[in-house]
Short mmCIF file of C-alpha atoms in Angstrom, two decimals:
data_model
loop_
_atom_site.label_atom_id
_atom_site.label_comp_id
_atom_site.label_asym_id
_atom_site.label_seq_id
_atom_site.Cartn_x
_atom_site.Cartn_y
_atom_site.Cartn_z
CA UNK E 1 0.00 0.00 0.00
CA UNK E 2 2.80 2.26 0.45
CA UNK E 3 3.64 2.21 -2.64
CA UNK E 4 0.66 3.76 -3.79
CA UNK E 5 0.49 6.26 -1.21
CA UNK E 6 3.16 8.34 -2.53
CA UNK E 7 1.47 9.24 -6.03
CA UNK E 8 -1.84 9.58 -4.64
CA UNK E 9 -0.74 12.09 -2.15
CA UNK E 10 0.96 14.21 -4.55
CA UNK E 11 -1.85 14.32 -7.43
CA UNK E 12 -4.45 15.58 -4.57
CA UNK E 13 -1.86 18.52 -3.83
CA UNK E 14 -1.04 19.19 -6.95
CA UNK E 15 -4.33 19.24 -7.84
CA UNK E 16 -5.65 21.18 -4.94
CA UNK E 17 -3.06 23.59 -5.25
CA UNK E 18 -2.93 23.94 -9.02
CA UNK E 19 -6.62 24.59 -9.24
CA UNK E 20 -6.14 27.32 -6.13
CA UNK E 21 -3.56 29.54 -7.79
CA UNK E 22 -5.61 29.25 -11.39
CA UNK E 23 -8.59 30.61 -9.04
CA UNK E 24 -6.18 32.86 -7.28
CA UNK E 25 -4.84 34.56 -9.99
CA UNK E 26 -8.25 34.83 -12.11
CA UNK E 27 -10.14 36.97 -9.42
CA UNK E 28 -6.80 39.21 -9.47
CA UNK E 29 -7.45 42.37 -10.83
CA UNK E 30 -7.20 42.62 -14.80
CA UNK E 31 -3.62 45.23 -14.57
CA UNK E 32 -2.44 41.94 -13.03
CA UNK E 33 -3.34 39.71 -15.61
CA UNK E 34 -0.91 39.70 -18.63
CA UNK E 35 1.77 39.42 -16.64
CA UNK E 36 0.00 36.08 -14.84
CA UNK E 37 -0.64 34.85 -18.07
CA UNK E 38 2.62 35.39 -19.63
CA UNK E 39 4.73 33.85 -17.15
CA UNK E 40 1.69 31.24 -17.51
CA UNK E 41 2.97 30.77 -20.89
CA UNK E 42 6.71 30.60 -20.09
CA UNK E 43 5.68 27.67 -17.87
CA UNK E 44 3.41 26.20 -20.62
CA UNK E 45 6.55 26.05 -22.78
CA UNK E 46 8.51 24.54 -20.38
CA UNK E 47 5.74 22.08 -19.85
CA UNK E 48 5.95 20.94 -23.62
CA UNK E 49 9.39 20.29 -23.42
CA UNK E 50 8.95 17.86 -20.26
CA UNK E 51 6.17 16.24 -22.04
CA UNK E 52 8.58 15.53 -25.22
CA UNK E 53 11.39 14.91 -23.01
CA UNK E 54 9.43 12.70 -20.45
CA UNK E 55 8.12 10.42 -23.89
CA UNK E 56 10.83 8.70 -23.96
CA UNK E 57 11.36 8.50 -20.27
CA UNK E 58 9.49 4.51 -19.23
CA UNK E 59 10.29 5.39 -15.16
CA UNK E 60 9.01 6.54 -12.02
CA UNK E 61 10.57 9.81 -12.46
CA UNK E 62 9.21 10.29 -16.12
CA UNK E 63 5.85 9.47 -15.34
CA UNK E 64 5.79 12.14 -12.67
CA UNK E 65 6.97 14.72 -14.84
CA UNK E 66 4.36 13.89 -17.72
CA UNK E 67 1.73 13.69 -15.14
CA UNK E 68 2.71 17.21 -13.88
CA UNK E 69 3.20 18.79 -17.50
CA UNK E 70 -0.05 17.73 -18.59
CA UNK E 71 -1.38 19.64 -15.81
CA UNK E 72 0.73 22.68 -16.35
CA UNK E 73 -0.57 22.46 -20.04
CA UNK E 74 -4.22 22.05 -19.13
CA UNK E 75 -3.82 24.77 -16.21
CA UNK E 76 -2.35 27.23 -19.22
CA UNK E 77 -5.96 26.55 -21.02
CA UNK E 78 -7.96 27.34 -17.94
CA UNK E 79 -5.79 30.78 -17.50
CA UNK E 80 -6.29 31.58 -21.27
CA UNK E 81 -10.29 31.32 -21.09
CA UNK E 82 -11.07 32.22 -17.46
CA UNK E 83 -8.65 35.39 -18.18
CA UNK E 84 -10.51 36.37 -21.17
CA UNK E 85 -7.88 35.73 -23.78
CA UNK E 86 -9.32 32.75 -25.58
CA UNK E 87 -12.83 32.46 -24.68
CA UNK E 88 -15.26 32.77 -27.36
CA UNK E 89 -17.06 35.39 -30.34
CA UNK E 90 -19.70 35.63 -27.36
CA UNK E 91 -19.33 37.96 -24.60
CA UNK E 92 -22.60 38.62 -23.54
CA UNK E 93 -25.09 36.99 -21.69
CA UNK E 94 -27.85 34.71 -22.62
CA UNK E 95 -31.39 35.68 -23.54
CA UNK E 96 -34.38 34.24 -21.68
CA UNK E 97 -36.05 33.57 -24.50
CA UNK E 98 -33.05 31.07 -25.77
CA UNK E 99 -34.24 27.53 -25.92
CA UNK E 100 -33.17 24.34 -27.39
CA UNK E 101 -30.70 24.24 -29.83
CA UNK E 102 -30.71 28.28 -30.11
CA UNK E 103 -29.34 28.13 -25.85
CA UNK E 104 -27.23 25.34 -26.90
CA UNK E 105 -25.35 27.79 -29.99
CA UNK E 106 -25.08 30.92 -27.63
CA UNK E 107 -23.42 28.79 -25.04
CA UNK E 108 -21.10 27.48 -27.16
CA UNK E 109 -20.24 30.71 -28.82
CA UNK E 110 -18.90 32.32 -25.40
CA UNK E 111 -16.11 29.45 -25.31
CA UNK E 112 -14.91 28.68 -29.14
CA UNK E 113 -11.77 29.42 -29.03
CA UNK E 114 -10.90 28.05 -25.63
CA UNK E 115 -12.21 24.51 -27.53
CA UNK E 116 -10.05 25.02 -30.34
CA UNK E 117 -7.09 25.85 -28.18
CA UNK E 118 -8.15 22.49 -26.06
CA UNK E 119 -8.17 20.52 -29.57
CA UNK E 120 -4.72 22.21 -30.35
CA UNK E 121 -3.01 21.32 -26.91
CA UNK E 122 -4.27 17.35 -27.65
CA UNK E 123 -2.48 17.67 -31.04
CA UNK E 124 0.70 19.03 -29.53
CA UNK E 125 1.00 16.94 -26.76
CA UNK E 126 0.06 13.84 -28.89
CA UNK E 127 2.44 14.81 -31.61
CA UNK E 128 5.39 15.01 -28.65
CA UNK E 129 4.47 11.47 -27.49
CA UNK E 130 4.02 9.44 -30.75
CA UNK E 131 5.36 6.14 -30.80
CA UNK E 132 6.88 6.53 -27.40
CA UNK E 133 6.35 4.30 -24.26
CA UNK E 134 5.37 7.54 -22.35
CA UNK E 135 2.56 8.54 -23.55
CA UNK E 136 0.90 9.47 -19.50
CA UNK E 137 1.23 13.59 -20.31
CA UNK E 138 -1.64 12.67 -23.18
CA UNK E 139 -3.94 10.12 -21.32
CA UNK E 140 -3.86 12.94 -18.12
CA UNK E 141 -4.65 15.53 -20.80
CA UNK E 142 -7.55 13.85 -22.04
CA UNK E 143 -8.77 12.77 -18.87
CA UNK E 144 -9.15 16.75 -17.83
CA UNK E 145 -10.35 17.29 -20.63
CA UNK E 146 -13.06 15.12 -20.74
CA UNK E 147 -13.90 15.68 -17.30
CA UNK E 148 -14.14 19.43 -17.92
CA UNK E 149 -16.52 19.23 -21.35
CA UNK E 150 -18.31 16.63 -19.09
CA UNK E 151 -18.93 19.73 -16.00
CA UNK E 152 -19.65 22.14 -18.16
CA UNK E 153 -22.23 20.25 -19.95
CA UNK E 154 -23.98 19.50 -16.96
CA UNK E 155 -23.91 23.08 -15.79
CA UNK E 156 -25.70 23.71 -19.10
CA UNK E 157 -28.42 21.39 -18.46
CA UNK E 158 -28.97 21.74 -14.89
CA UNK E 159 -27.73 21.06 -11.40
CA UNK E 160 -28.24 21.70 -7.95
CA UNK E 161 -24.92 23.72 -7.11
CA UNK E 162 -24.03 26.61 -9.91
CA UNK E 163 -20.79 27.25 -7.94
CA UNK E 164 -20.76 30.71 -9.96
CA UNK E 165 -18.50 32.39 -7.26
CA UNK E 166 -15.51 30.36 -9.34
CA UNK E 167 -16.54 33.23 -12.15
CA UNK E 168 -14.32 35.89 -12.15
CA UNK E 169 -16.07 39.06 -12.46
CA UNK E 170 -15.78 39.43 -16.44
CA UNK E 171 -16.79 36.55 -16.91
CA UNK E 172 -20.46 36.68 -15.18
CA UNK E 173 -22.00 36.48 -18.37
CA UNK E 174 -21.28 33.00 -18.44
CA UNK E 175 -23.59 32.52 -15.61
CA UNK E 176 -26.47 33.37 -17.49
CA UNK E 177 -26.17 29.75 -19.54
CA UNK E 178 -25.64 27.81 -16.48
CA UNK E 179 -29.63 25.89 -14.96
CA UNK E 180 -30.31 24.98 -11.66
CA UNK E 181 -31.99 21.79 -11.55
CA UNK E 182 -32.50 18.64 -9.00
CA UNK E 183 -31.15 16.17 -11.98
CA UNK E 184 -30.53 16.08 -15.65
CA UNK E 185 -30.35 12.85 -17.82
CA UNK E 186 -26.41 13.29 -18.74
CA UNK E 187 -25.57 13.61 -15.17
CA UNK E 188 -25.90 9.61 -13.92
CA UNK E 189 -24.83 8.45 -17.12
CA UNK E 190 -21.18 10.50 -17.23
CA UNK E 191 -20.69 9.48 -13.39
CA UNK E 192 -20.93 5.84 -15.04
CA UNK E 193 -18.72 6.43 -17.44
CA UNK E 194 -16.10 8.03 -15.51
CA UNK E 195 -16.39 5.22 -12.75
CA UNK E 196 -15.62 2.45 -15.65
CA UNK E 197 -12.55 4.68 -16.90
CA UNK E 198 -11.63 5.15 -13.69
CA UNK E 199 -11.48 1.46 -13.00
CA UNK E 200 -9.53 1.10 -16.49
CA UNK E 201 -6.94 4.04 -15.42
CA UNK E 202 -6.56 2.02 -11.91
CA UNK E 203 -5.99 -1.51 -13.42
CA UNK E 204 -2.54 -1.69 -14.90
CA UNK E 205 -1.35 -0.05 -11.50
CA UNK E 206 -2.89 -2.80 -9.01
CA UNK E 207 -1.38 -6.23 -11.14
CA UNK E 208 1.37 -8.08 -9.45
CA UNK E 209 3.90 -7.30 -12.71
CA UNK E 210 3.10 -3.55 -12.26
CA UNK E 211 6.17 -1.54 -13.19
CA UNK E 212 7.01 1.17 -10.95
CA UNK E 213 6.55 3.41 -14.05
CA UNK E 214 2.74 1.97 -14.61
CA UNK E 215 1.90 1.66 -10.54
CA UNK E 216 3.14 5.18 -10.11
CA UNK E 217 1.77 6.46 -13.66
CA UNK E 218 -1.90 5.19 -13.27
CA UNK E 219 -2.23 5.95 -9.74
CA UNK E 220 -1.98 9.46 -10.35
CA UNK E 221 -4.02 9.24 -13.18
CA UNK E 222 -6.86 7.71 -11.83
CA UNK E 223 -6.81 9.47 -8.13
CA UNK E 224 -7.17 12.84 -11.06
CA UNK E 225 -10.28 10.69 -12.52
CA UNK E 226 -11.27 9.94 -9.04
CA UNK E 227 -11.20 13.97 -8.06
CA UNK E 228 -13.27 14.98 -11.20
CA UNK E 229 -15.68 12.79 -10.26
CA UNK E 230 -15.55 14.13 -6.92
CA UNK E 231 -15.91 17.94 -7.98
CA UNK E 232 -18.90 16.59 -10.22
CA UNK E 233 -20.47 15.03 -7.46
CA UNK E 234 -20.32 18.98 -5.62
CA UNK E 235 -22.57 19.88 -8.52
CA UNK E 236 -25.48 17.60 -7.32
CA UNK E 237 -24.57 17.13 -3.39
CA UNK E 238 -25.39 19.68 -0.63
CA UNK E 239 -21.56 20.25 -0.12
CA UNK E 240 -19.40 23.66 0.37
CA UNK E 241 -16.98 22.60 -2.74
CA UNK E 242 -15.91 26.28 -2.35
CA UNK E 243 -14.43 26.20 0.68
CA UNK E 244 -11.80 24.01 -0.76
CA UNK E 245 -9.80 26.85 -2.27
CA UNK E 246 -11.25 29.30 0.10
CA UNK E 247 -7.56 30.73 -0.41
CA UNK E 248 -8.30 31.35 -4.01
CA UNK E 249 -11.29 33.11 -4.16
CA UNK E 250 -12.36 36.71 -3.06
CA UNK E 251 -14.48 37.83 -0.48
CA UNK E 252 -17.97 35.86 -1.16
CA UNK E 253 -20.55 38.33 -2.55
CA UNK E 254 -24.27 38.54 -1.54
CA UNK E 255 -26.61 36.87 -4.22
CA UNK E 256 -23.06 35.58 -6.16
CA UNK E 257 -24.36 31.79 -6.91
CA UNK E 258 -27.95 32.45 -7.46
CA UNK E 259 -29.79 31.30 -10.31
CA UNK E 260 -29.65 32.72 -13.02
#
């Protein structure tokens, strides 16, 4: 069991403190903002390199540094759209009278360009790790990913917790396409989903050949699956997911998280 305790440990901290100082830095105010997001960038290049570097790297040590230069990657995309610089054609809000596939368009609108940017950080990081036997930076990759498109669907169709104090105030629009609701039909069927790839992510760590490469590699991997499902269970359960990265976030408005 030890042996597992080690890369569990450090993919909750990483991702508790990763997701904190993305928060953090987002609900800075704006004159603070280019420079976050071009050191941001700095570190995003330096991610790329580890995740080339780290391809060819079938260890402990290399499967750490993918892990972590996916999520320096991925934390580069949240920076870019929750900043404002690659968000979508759409800034404004919704309209009430928005229904169906006419909602669904508008929504999608206000984040275009962060999805391309997504679909642009799978080629690279796919491209760096072709034919190599460390290919972890791109399974973590499309694990957030997946996770994320997953969470923000569901805030489009409805759940119980909006969580709309993680907005950062130019970004309130957003708001406006998210639905409170009890339920929605996606919701039960993505938590099955990301239970079975969970379980798939956990195999090749628990067999008794398990390299300390894979053990290490897939732990991490899956405790990230096992947190996403976590912070999409906050969406539906009667929990204070906020007070998590407390840290990270300003000074909690009256009214901030109500419907819209």
């Amino acid at each position: 069991m030890s042996d597992y305790a080690a890369p569990i440990l450090y993919a909750v901290v990483i991702w508790w403190f990763l997701t904190g100082a993305i928060l953090w830095l987002n609900h800075r105010p704006r004159r603070t903002h280019a420079w976050s997001f071009g050191a941001t960038t700095l570190a995003l290049v330096i991610a790329l390199w580890v995740v080339a570097w780290s391809a060819s790297q079938e260890s402990e040590a290399g499967a750490y540094a993918a892990f972590t230069a996916a999520l320096i990657v991925w934390g580069w995309q949240e920076m870019a759209f929750y900043m404002g610089y690659l968000a979508g054609p759409r800034r404004t809000p919704g309209s009430a009278t928005d229904r169906g596939l006419a909602r669904f368009g508008a929504a999608a609108a206000t984040n275009l360009w962060h999805e391309a940017a997504i679909i642009l950080g799978f080629v690279a990081i796919a491209w760096l790790t072709a034919g190599s036997p460390n290919r972890m930076a791109l399974w973590t990759y499309l694990v957030l990913w997946g996770m994320n498109l997953s969470a923000r669907l569901n805030l489009f169709l409805g759940v119980r917790n909006l969580n709309a104090e993680f907005l950062p105030e130019h970004l309130r629009y957003l708001g406006s396409f998210f639905r409170r609701a009890p339920m929605n039909a996606l919701f039960p069927v993505a938590m099955i989903l990301a239970t079975g790839f969970l379980l798939v992510l956990l195999h090749p760590a628990v067999t008794e050949s398990a390299s300390a490469f894979k053990r290490s590699g897939h732990t991490m991997m899956a405790t990230l699956m096992a947190l996403a499902i976590l912070e999409h269970g906050f969406l539906m359960l009667p929990l204070p997911s906020a007070a998590l990265w407390g840290w990270g976030l300003p000074a909690r408005r009256p009214g901030a998280d109500a419907a819209p």
